[in-house]
Coordinates of C-alpha atoms in Angstrom, one line a residue:
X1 CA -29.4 6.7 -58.6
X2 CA -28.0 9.9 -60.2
X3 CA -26.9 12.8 -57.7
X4 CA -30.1 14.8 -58.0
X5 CA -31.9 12.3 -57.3
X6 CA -30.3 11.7 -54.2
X7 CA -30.1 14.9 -53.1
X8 CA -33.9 15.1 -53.8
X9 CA -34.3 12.4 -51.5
X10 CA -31.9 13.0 -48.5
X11 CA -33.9 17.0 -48.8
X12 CA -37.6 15.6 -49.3
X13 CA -38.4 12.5 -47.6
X14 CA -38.3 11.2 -44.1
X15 CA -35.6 9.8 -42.2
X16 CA -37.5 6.4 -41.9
X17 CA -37.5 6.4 -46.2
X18 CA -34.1 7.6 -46.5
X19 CA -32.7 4.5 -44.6
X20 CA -34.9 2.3 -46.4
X21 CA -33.1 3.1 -50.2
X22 CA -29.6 3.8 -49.0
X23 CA -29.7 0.3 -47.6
X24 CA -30.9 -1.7 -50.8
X25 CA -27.6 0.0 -52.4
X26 CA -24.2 -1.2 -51.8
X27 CA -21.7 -0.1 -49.5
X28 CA -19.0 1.2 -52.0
X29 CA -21.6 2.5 -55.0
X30 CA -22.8 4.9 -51.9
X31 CA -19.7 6.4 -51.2
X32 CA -20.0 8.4 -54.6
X33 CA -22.6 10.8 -53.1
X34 CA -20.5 11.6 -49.4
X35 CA -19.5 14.8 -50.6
X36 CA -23.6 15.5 -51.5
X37 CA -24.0 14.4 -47.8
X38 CA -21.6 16.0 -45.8
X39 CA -22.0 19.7 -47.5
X40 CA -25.6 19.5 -47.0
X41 CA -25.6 18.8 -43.2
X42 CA -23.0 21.0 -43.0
X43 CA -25.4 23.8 -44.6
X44 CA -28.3 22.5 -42.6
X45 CA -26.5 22.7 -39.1
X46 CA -25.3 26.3 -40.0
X47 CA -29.2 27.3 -40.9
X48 CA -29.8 25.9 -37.5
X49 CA -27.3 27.7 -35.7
X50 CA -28.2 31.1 -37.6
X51 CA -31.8 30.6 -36.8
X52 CA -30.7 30.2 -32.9
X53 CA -28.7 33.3 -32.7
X54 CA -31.6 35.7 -34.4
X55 CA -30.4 34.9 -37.8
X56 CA -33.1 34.8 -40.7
X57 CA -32.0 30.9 -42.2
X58 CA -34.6 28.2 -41.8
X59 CA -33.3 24.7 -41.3
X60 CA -36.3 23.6 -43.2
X61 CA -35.5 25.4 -46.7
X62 CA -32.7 23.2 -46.9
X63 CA -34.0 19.4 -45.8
X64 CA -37.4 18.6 -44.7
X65 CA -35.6 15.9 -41.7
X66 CA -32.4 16.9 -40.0
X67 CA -32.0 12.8 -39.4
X68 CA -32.6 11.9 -43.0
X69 CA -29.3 14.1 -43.7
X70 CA -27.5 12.1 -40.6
X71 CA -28.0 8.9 -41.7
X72 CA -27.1 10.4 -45.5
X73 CA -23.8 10.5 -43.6
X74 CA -23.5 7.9 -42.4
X75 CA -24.5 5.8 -45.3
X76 CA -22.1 7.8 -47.1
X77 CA -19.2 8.4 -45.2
X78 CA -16.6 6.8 -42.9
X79 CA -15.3 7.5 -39.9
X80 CA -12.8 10.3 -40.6
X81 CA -15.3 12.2 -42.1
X82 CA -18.0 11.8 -40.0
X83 CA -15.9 13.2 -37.1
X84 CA -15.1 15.8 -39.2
X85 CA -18.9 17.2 -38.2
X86 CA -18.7 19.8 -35.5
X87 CA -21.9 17.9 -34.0
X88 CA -22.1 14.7 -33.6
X89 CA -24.5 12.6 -36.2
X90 CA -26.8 11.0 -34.2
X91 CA -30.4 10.7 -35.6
X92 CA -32.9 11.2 -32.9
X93 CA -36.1 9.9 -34.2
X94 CA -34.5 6.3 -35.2
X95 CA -32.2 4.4 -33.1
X96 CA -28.5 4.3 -34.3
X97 CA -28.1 0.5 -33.8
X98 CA -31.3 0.4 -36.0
X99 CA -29.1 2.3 -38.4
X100 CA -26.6 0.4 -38.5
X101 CA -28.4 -2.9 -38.9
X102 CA -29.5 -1.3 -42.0
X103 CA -26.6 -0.4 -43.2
X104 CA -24.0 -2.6 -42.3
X105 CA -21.2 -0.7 -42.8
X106 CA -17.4 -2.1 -42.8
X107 CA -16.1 0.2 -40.8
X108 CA -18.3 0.0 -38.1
X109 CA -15.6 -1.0 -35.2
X110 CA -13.5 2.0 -35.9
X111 CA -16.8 4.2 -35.6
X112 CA -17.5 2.2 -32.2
X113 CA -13.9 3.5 -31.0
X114 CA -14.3 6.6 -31.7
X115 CA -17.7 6.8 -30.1
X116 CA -16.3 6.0 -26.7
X117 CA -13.3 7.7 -27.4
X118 CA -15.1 11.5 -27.8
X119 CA -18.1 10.3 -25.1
X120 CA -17.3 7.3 -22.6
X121 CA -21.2 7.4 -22.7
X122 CA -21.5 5.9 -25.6
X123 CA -20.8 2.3 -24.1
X124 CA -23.8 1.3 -24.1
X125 CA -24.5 2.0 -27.4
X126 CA -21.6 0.1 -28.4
X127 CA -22.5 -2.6 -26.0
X128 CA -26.1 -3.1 -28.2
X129 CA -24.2 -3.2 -31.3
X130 CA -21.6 -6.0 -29.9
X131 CA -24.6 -8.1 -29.1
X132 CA -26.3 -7.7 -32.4
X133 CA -23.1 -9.1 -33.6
X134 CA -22.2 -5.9 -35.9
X135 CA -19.1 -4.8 -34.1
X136 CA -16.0 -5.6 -32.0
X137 CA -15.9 -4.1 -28.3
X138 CA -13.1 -1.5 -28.3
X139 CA -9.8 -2.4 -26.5
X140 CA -9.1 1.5 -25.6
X141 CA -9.4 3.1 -22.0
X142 CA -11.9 5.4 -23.1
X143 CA -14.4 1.9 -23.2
X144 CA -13.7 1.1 -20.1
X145 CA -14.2 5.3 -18.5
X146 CA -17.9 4.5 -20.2
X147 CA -18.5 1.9 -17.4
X148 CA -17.0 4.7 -14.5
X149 CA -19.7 7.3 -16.2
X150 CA -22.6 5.2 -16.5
X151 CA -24.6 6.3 -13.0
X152 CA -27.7 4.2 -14.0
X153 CA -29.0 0.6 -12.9
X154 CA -26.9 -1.6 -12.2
X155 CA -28.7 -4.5 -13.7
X156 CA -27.4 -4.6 -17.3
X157 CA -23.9 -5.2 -15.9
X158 CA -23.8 -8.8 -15.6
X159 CA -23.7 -9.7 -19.1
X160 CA -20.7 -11.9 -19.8
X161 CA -18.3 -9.6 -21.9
X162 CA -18.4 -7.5 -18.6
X163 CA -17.7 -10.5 -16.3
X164 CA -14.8 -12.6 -18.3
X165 CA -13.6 -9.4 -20.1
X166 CA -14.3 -5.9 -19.1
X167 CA -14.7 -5.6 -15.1
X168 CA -10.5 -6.8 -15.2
X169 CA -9.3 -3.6 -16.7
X170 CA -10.7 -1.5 -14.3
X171 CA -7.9 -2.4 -12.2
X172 CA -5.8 -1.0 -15.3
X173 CA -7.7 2.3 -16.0
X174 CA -7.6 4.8 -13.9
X175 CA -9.5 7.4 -15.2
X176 CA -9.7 10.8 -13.8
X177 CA -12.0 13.9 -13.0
X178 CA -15.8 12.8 -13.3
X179 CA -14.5 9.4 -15.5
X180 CA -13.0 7.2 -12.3
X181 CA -14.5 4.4 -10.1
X182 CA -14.1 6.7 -6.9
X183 CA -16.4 9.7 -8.5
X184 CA -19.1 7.2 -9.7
X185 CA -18.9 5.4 -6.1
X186 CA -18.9 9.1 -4.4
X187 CA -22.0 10.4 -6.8
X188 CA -24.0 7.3 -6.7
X189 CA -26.4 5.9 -4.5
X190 CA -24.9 2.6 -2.6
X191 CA -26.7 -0.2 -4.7
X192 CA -25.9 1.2 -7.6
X193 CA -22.2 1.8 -7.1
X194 CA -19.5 -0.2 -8.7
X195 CA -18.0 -1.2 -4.7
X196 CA -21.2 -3.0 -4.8
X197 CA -21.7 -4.6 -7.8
X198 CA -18.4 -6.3 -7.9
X199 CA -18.9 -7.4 -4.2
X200 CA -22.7 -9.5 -5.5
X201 CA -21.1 -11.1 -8.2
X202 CA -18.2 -12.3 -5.8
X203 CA -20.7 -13.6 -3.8
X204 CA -22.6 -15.5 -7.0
X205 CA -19.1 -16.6 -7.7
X206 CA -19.3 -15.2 -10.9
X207 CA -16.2 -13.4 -10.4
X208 CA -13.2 -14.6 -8.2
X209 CA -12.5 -13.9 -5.0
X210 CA -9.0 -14.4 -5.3
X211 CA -8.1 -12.4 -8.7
X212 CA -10.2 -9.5 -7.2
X213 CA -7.9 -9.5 -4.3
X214 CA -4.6 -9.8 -6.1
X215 CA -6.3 -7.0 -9.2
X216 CA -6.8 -4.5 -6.4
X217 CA -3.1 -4.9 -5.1
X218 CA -2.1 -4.7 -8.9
X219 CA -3.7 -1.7 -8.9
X220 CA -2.2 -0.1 -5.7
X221 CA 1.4 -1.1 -6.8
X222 CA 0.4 1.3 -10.1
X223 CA 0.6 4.0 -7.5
X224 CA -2.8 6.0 -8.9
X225 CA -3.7 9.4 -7.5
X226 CA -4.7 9.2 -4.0
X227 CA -8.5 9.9 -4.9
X228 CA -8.6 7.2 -7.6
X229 CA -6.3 4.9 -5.5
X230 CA -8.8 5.4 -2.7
X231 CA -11.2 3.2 -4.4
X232 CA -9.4 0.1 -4.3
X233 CA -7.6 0.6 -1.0
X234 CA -11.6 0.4 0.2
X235 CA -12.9 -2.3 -2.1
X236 CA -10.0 -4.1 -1.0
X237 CA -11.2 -4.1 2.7
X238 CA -14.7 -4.5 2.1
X239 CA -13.7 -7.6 0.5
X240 CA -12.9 -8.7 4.0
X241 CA -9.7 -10.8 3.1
X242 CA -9.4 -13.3 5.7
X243 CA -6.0 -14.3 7.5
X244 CA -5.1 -16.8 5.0
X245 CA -5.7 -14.4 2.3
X246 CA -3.6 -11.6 4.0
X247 CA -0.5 -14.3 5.3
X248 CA -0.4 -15.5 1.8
X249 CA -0.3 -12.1 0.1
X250 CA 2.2 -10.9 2.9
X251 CA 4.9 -10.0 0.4
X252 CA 2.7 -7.4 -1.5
X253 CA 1.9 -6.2 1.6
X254 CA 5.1 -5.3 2.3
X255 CA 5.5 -4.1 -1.2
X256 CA 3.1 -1.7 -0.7
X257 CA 4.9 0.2 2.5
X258 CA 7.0 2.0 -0.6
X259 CA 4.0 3.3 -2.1
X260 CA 3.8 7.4 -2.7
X261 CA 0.2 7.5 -1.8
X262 CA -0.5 7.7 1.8
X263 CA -3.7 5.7 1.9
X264 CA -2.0 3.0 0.2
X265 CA 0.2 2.7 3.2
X266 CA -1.8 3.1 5.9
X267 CA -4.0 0.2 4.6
X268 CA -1.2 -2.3 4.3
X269 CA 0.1 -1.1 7.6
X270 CA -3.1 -2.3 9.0
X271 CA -3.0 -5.5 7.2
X272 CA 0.4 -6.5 8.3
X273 CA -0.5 -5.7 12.0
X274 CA -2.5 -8.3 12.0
X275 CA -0.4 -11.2 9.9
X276 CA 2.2 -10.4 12.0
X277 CA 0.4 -11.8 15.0
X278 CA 0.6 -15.6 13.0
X279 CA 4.8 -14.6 13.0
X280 CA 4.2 -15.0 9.4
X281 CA 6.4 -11.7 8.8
X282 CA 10.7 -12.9 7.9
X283 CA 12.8 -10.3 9.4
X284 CA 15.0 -10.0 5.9
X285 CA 11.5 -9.0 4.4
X286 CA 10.6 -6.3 7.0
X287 CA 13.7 -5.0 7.4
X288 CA 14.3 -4.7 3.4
X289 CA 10.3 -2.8 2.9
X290 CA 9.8 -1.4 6.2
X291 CA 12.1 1.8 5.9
X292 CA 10.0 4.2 3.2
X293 CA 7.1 4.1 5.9
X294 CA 9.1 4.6 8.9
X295 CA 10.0 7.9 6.8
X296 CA 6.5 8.5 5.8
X297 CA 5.2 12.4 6.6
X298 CA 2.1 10.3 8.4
X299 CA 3.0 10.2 11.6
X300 CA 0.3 7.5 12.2
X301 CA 2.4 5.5 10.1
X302 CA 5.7 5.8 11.0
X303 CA 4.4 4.7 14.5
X304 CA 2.8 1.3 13.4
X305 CA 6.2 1.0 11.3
X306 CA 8.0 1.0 14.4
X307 CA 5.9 -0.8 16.4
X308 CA 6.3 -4.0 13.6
X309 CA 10.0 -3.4 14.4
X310 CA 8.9 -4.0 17.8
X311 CA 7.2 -6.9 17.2
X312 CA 10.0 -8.6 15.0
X313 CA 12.9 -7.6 17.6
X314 CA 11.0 -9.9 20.6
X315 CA 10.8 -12.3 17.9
X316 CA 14.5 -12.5 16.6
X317 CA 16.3 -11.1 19.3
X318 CA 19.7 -12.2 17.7
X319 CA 19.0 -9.4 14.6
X320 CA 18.6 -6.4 17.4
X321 CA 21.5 -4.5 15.6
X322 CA 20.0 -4.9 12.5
X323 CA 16.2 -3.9 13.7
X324 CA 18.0 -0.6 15.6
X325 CA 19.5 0.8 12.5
X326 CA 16.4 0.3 10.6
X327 CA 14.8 1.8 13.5
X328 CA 17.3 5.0 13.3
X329 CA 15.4 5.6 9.6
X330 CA 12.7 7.3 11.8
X331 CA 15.2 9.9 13.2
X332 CA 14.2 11.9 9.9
X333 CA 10.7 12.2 10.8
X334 CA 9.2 15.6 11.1
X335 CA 7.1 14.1 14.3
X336 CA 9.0 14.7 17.1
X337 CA 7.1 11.8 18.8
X338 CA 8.3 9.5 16.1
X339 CA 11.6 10.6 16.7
X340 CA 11.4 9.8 20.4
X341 CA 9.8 5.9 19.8
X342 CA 12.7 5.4 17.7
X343 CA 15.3 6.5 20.1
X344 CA 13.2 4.4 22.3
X345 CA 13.5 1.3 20.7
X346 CA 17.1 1.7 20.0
X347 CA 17.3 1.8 23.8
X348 CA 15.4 -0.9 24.3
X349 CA 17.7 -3.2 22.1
X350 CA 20.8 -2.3 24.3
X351 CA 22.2 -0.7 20.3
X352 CA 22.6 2.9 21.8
X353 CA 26.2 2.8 21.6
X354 CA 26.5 0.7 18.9
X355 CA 29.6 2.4 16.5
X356 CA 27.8 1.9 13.3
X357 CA 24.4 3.8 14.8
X358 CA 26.7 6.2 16.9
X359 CA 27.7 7.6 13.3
X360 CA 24.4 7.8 11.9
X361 CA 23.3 9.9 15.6
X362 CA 26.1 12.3 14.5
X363 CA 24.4 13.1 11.0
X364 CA 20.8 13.3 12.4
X365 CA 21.6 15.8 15.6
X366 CA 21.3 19.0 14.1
X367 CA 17.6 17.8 12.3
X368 CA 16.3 16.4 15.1
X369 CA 13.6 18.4 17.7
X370 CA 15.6 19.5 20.8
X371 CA 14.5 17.0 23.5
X372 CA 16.1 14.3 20.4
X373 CA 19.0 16.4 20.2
X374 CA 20.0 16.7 23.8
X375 CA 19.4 12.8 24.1
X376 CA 21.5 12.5 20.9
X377 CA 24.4 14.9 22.4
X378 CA 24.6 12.8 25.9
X379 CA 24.8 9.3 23.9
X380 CA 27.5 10.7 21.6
X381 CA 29.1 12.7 24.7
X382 CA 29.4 16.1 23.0
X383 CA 27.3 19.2 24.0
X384 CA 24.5 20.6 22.1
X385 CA 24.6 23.5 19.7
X386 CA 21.9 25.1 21.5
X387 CA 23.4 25.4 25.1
X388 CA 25.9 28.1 24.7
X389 CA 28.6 26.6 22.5
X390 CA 29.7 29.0 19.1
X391 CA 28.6 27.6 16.3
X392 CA 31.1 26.8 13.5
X393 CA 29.4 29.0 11.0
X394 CA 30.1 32.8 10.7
X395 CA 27.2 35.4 12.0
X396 CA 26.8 38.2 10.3
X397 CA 27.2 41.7 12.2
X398 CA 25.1 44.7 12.2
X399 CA 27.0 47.6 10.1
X400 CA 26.0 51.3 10.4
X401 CA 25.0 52.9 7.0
X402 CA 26.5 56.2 7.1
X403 CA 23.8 58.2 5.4
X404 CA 24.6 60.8 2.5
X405 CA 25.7 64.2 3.6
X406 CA 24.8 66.2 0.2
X407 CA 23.7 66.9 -3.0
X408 CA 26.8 66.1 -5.0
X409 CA 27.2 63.1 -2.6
X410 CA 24.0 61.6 -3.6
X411 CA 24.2 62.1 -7.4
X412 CA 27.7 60.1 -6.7
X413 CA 26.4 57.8 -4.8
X414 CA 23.5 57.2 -7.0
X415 CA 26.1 56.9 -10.3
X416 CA 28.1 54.4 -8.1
X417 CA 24.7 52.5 -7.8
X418 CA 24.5 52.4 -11.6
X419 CA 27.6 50.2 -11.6
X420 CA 26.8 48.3 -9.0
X421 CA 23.6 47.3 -8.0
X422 CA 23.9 44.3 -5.9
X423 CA 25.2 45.9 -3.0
X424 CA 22.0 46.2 -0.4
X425 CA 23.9 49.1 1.7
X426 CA 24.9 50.7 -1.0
X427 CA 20.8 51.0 -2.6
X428 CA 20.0 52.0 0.9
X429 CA 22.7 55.1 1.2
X430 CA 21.4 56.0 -2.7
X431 CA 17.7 55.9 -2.2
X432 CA 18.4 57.6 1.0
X433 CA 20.3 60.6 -0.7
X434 CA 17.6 60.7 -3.7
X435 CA 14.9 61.3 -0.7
X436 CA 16.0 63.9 1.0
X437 CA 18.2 65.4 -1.9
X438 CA 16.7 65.0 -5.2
X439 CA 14.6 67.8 -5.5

């Protein structure tokens, strides 16, 4: 086939006939007309956009079928170059997996990550190709954000690349913005959300039970943004881990009180509540996770933090001193309340006048509310800053500013103010004498 007569056919015949003679010629003798290709889709897409925007082009001087000149393209061209296209070349009156079973071109798994790369959308697409046996499923995140996009039926999702293969990295994908498990779960009616899905196949056991509970607790140590980490703090309770799941997971648990994201702890505050009724809790562990959530800005927290301090003290009544300096982590709290439960506890443990606590009292008095910080200044016998005794640091005292009393006054004043302009009474006295004696 010479160039004319290609372009003669890519111009004048149908899409349909145009995939029928580029696929009876080899792969590498069709390269030799990509530059034919691409510069006259390029010219047809500019036609189109003129016509669009009141121009006089027609699209239709140029090639009888905008998808002949597509798949031209993409019998021509690779990857790189197809990109290259500021639209994407997609035919619409013939399927692209039908184009590619035509074609059979070798670089057909780098055009199936790219797809999914510039549209997550395009998994499913992908998905047909992989089945036909003409490509191999991407590895990138972009792949897997095609599942968190696709709001459709849930029915195709069982098929067994999705099961052994796929469903595992969305516990390693976040994804953000419209592309992320929570917003398909938030935008998508409850039998066709994701939450759900996973939860029927667990039931077929055609996924495990066990690896879904331990993936969302993977996934919650990655400390995701709260929305996306939302997700899998719910999916992980709707599992409904029993407690023989939770006692034997009880270390991540407590992993999981040092987690920046709020929901994160609140959830595995609530599953340790109710391990620790077996006793299945070691005071070593609880006292060496326990102290980021007793600091937590969730007051809610910080409360059930201190109440499994609580719990462990009647337990192991010989670690009390131990339990009431951990407890004394809470002093920082920004909730009063807090503050008073762990003063409470301290109590309660006979530790108030313990040396080593006695010194940390000393640092936390002046950051503490003032019902804390009287209790504080009795146990340490000292009297509180805010009864009547001087404080230590100097307090400033009101000075008069002796206004300007003239004209030649205020043009010195104001020339003093040019070499030094830091002074605040000495911009007041100037700005003074320019009022009143500028003019």
């Amino acid at each position: 086939m010479t160039e004319t007569e290609f372009l003669a056919l890519i111009t004048q015949d149908s899409a349909a006939r145009v995939l029928e003679v580029l696929a009876e010629i080899p792969e590498n003798e069709r390269r030799a007309f990509a530059r034919t290709a691409h510069a006259t889709l390029k010219s047809y897409h500019k036609a189109k956009w003129d016509r669009q925007t009141g121009g006089t082009s027609e699209p239709g001087q140029i090639a009888k079928d905008g998808d002949a000149l597509d798949i031209a393209v993409l019998a021509t061209g690779v990857p790189s170059e197809i990109a290259a296209h500021r639209w994407p070349v997609l035919p619409n009156t013939i399927k692209i997996t039908e184009v590619f079973q035509a074609l059979k071109p070798s670089w057909i798994d780098r055009w199936a990550e790219a797809a999914v790369e510039d549209n997550p959308q395009m998994l499913r697409t992908v998905q047909q190709l992989y089945r036909q046996g003409l490509c191999r499923l991407p590895d990138t995140d972009a792949y897997i954000l095609g599942y968190y996009a696709d709001r459709q039926s849930a029915d195709w999702r069982a098929g067994d690349e999705f099961q052994q293969r796929d469903v595992w990295r969305f516990f390693e994908v976040e994804g953000g913005g419209e592309f992320c498990l929570a917003s398909h779960d938030k935008y998508t009616v409850e039998v066709n959300s994701w939450s759900t899905t996973l939860l029927a196949l667990c039931a077929k056991d055609a996924l495990d039970r066990g690896r879904l509970l331990d993936a969302t607790l993977d996934t919650l140590e990655r400390d995701f943004g709260q929305f996306q980490a939302g997700w899998y703090s719910r999916f992980h309770m709707r599992l409904e881990p029993t407690l023989k799941e939770m006692t034997a997971r009880v270390g991540r648990y407590l992993n999981l009180l040092g987690s920046m994201v709020p929901p994160t702890v609140s959830l595995a505050l609530k599953i340790l509540k109710q391990v620790d009724k077996t006793g299945a809790i070691l005071p070593d562990d609880l006292l060496a996770s326990v102290g980021p959530a007793l600091q937590a800005r969730q007051k809610s927290s910080a409360l059930a933090a201190l109440l499994l301090l609580k719990s462990c003290a009647k337990r192991h009544k010989e670690r009390a001193a131990d339990i009431a300096r951990t407890a004394a982590l809470a002093l920082i709290s920004e909730a009063g309340e807090v503050q008073e439960r762990a003063l409470d506890l301290i109590d309660q443990l006979g530790q108030s006048q313990n040396p080593d606590l006695r010194a940390v009292f000393a640092e936390y008095v002046d950051a503490v509310t003032p019902v804390v910080r009287e209790r504080l200044s009795d146990l340490l016998g000292t009297q509180s800053a805010n009864v009547g005794e001087t404080p230590a640091y100097p307090v400033p005292q009101f000075k008069a500013i002796i206004p300007v009393g003239s004209a030649e006054e205020a043009v010195s004043t104001f020339l003093e103010l040019l070499e030094n302009c830091r002074d605040p009474f000495l911009i007041e006295r100037a700005m003074d004498g320019v009022a009143r004696f500028g003019a």
